[in-house]
Amino acid sequence: MNFKRIVPVIALAALMSQAVQARELKAVGISMGSLGNPYFVTLADGATARAKALNPNVKVTSVSADYDLSKQFSQIDNFISSKVDLILLNAVDPSAMASAIKKARDAGIVVVAVDVDAKGVNATVQTDNVEAGKLACQYLVDKLSGKGNVIIQNGPQVTAVTDRVKGCKTALAAAPDIKVLSDDQDGKGSREGGLNVMQGYLTRFPKIDGLFAINDPQAIGSDLATRQLKRSGIIITSVDGAPDIENALKTDTQIQASASQDPWAMAQTAVDVGNAILNDNAPADAVTLLTPKLITRDNVGTYSGWSSKH
């Protein structure tokens, strides 16, 4: 018997068997915090594009939880009933969603958290939010030459926000002549919330030199409040690098910088990670962090932004 001829045939058969066992990505469910926010729309679009690149016939369903916990629970149940292979989840409440995540995983569905971490997921893909907060607040420190009254405008207590605040506080703590007037007011992650909270700050504090808002919508709302109450000389920074902030950095506003995220790349990475887990190739690290970049009035002209062609 010619063993030299048999071994390659056996090896080929084994490879073919592995190929047959590879699990194709046939259906993806995406639940975002709010599809009224361009950031989450870009996330959903990026995920859809990547899923279709992997399988042109994949079915992708994107839904908006509208920051409603019970609504997101129902969406996960619907994904389970539809027998999706992969769920991309932007959790409304990272801890409270644990039971729904477990239910999905028990059904053989891979769950990848995007933008914010969530308890019990297979993996998480998000911006390095600690670094984003640090970048934005170091810019404040530098512009104020290490002296002045600064406010941290907080937001919904998801990991993305708490990490940004943590990074900001690290930068501010290195400048002992910076006084933090407030760090616990929730701007709700929205333009209206930022406007309302900033109106309160402006009424309460006669001198504000700098403001860090946890995202761009809050920063834009805060800038509007300064105009309404005719207050100037406030340096505003934030996180996101959204299309609206590009315009704000090019026009007459008090917004000076934003640490940008890349929701398109985040979503594409999340689909790749999910597909790999589906085929028993889990990443070495459960959390994948994407590096933010600081966008300022000086470099916004060269910033590709979210709305660039991908």
Coordinates of C-alpha atoms in Angstrom, one line a residue, residues 79-198:
F79 CA -34.2 38.1 17.5
I80 CA -34.2 34.7 19.4
S81 CA -37.6 33.8 17.8
S82 CA -36.2 34.7 14.4
K83 CA -33.2 32.4 15.0
V84 CA -30.5 35.0 14.2
D85 CA -26.9 33.9 14.4
L86 CA -25.5 37.1 15.8
I87 CA -26.8 40.0 17.9
L88 CA -25.1 43.4 18.0
L89 CA -26.2 45.0 21.2
N90 CA -25.9 48.6 22.4
A91 CA -27.4 48.0 25.8
V92 CA -29.8 50.5 27.3
D93 CA -28.7 49.1 30.7
P94 CA -25.5 47.0 30.7
S95 CA -26.4 45.1 33.9
A96 CA -30.2 44.8 33.5
M97 CA -29.9 43.2 30.0
A98 CA -27.9 40.2 31.5
S99 CA -30.9 37.9 31.6
A100 CA -31.9 38.6 27.9
I101 CA -28.3 38.2 26.8
K102 CA -28.1 34.8 28.6
K103 CA -31.3 33.7 27.0
A104 CA -29.9 34.6 23.6
R105 CA -26.6 32.8 24.2
D106 CA -28.5 29.7 25.5
A107 CA -30.2 29.7 22.2
G108 CA -26.8 29.4 20.4
I109 CA -26.7 33.1 19.4
V110 CA -23.5 35.1 19.6
V111 CA -24.0 38.4 21.4
V112 CA -21.4 41.2 20.8
A113 CA -21.8 44.5 22.7
V114 CA -21.0 47.6 20.7
D115 CA -20.1 51.1 22.1
V116 CA -20.8 50.1 25.7
D117 CA -20.0 46.9 27.6
A118 CA -22.8 44.6 28.8
K119 CA -22.8 41.8 31.3
G120 CA -22.7 38.3 29.9
V121 CA -21.9 39.1 26.2
N122 CA -19.4 37.0 24.2
A123 CA -17.3 40.1 23.4
T124 CA -17.3 43.8 23.4
V125 CA -16.1 46.3 20.7
Q126 CA -15.9 50.0 21.8
T127 CA -13.8 53.1 21.7
D128 CA -11.1 53.5 24.4
N129 CA -13.4 55.9 26.3
V130 CA -11.0 56.5 29.1
E131 CA -8.5 57.8 26.5
A132 CA -11.2 59.8 24.8
G133 CA -12.2 61.6 28.0
K134 CA -8.5 62.2 28.8
L135 CA -7.8 63.7 25.4
A136 CA -10.7 66.1 25.5
C137 CA -9.9 67.3 29.1
Q138 CA -6.2 67.5 28.5
Y139 CA -7.1 69.9 25.7
L140 CA -9.1 72.0 28.2
V141 CA -6.1 72.0 30.7
D142 CA -3.7 73.1 27.9
K143 CA -6.0 75.9 26.6
L144 CA -6.6 77.2 30.1
S145 CA -2.8 77.0 31.0
G146 CA -3.7 74.8 33.9
K147 CA -5.9 77.3 35.7
G148 CA -9.7 77.9 35.9
N149 CA -13.2 76.8 36.7
V150 CA -14.3 73.7 34.8
I151 CA -17.4 71.6 34.7
I152 CA -17.8 67.9 33.8
Q153 CA -21.3 67.5 32.3
N154 CA -22.1 63.9 33.0
G155 CA -24.6 61.6 31.2
P156 CA -26.4 58.3 31.3
Q157 CA -24.4 55.9 33.5
V158 CA -23.3 53.4 30.9
T159 CA -19.7 52.3 30.7
A160 CA -18.9 54.6 27.8
V161 CA -19.9 57.6 29.8
T162 CA -18.3 56.6 33.2
D163 CA -15.1 55.8 31.4
R164 CA -15.0 59.2 29.6
V165 CA -15.5 60.9 32.9
K166 CA -12.8 58.8 34.5
G167 CA -10.4 59.8 31.8
C168 CA -11.3 63.4 32.1
K169 CA -10.8 63.5 35.8
T170 CA -7.3 61.9 35.3
A171 CA -6.3 64.8 33.1
L172 CA -7.8 67.5 35.3
A173 CA -6.3 66.0 38.5
A174 CA -2.8 66.6 37.1
A175 CA -3.6 70.3 37.1
P176 CA -4.1 71.4 40.7
D177 CA -5.2 74.9 39.8
I178 CA -8.2 73.6 37.9
K179 CA -11.3 73.7 40.0
V180 CA -14.1 71.3 39.1
L181 CA -17.4 73.1 39.9
S182 CA -19.7 70.1 39.1
D183 CA -19.3 66.6 37.8
D184 CA -22.6 64.8 38.6
Q185 CA -25.3 66.5 36.4
D186 CA -26.9 64.2 33.8
G187 CA -27.3 65.8 30.3
K188 CA -29.2 62.7 29.2
G189 CA -26.9 62.2 26.2
S190 CA -29.0 64.6 24.2
R191 CA -28.9 68.2 22.8
E192 CA -32.0 69.2 24.9
G193 CA -30.5 67.6 28.0
G194 CA -27.2 69.5 27.5
L195 CA -29.1 72.7 27.0
N196 CA -31.1 72.3 30.2
V197 CA -28.2 71.3 32.4
M198 CA -26.0 74.1 31.0

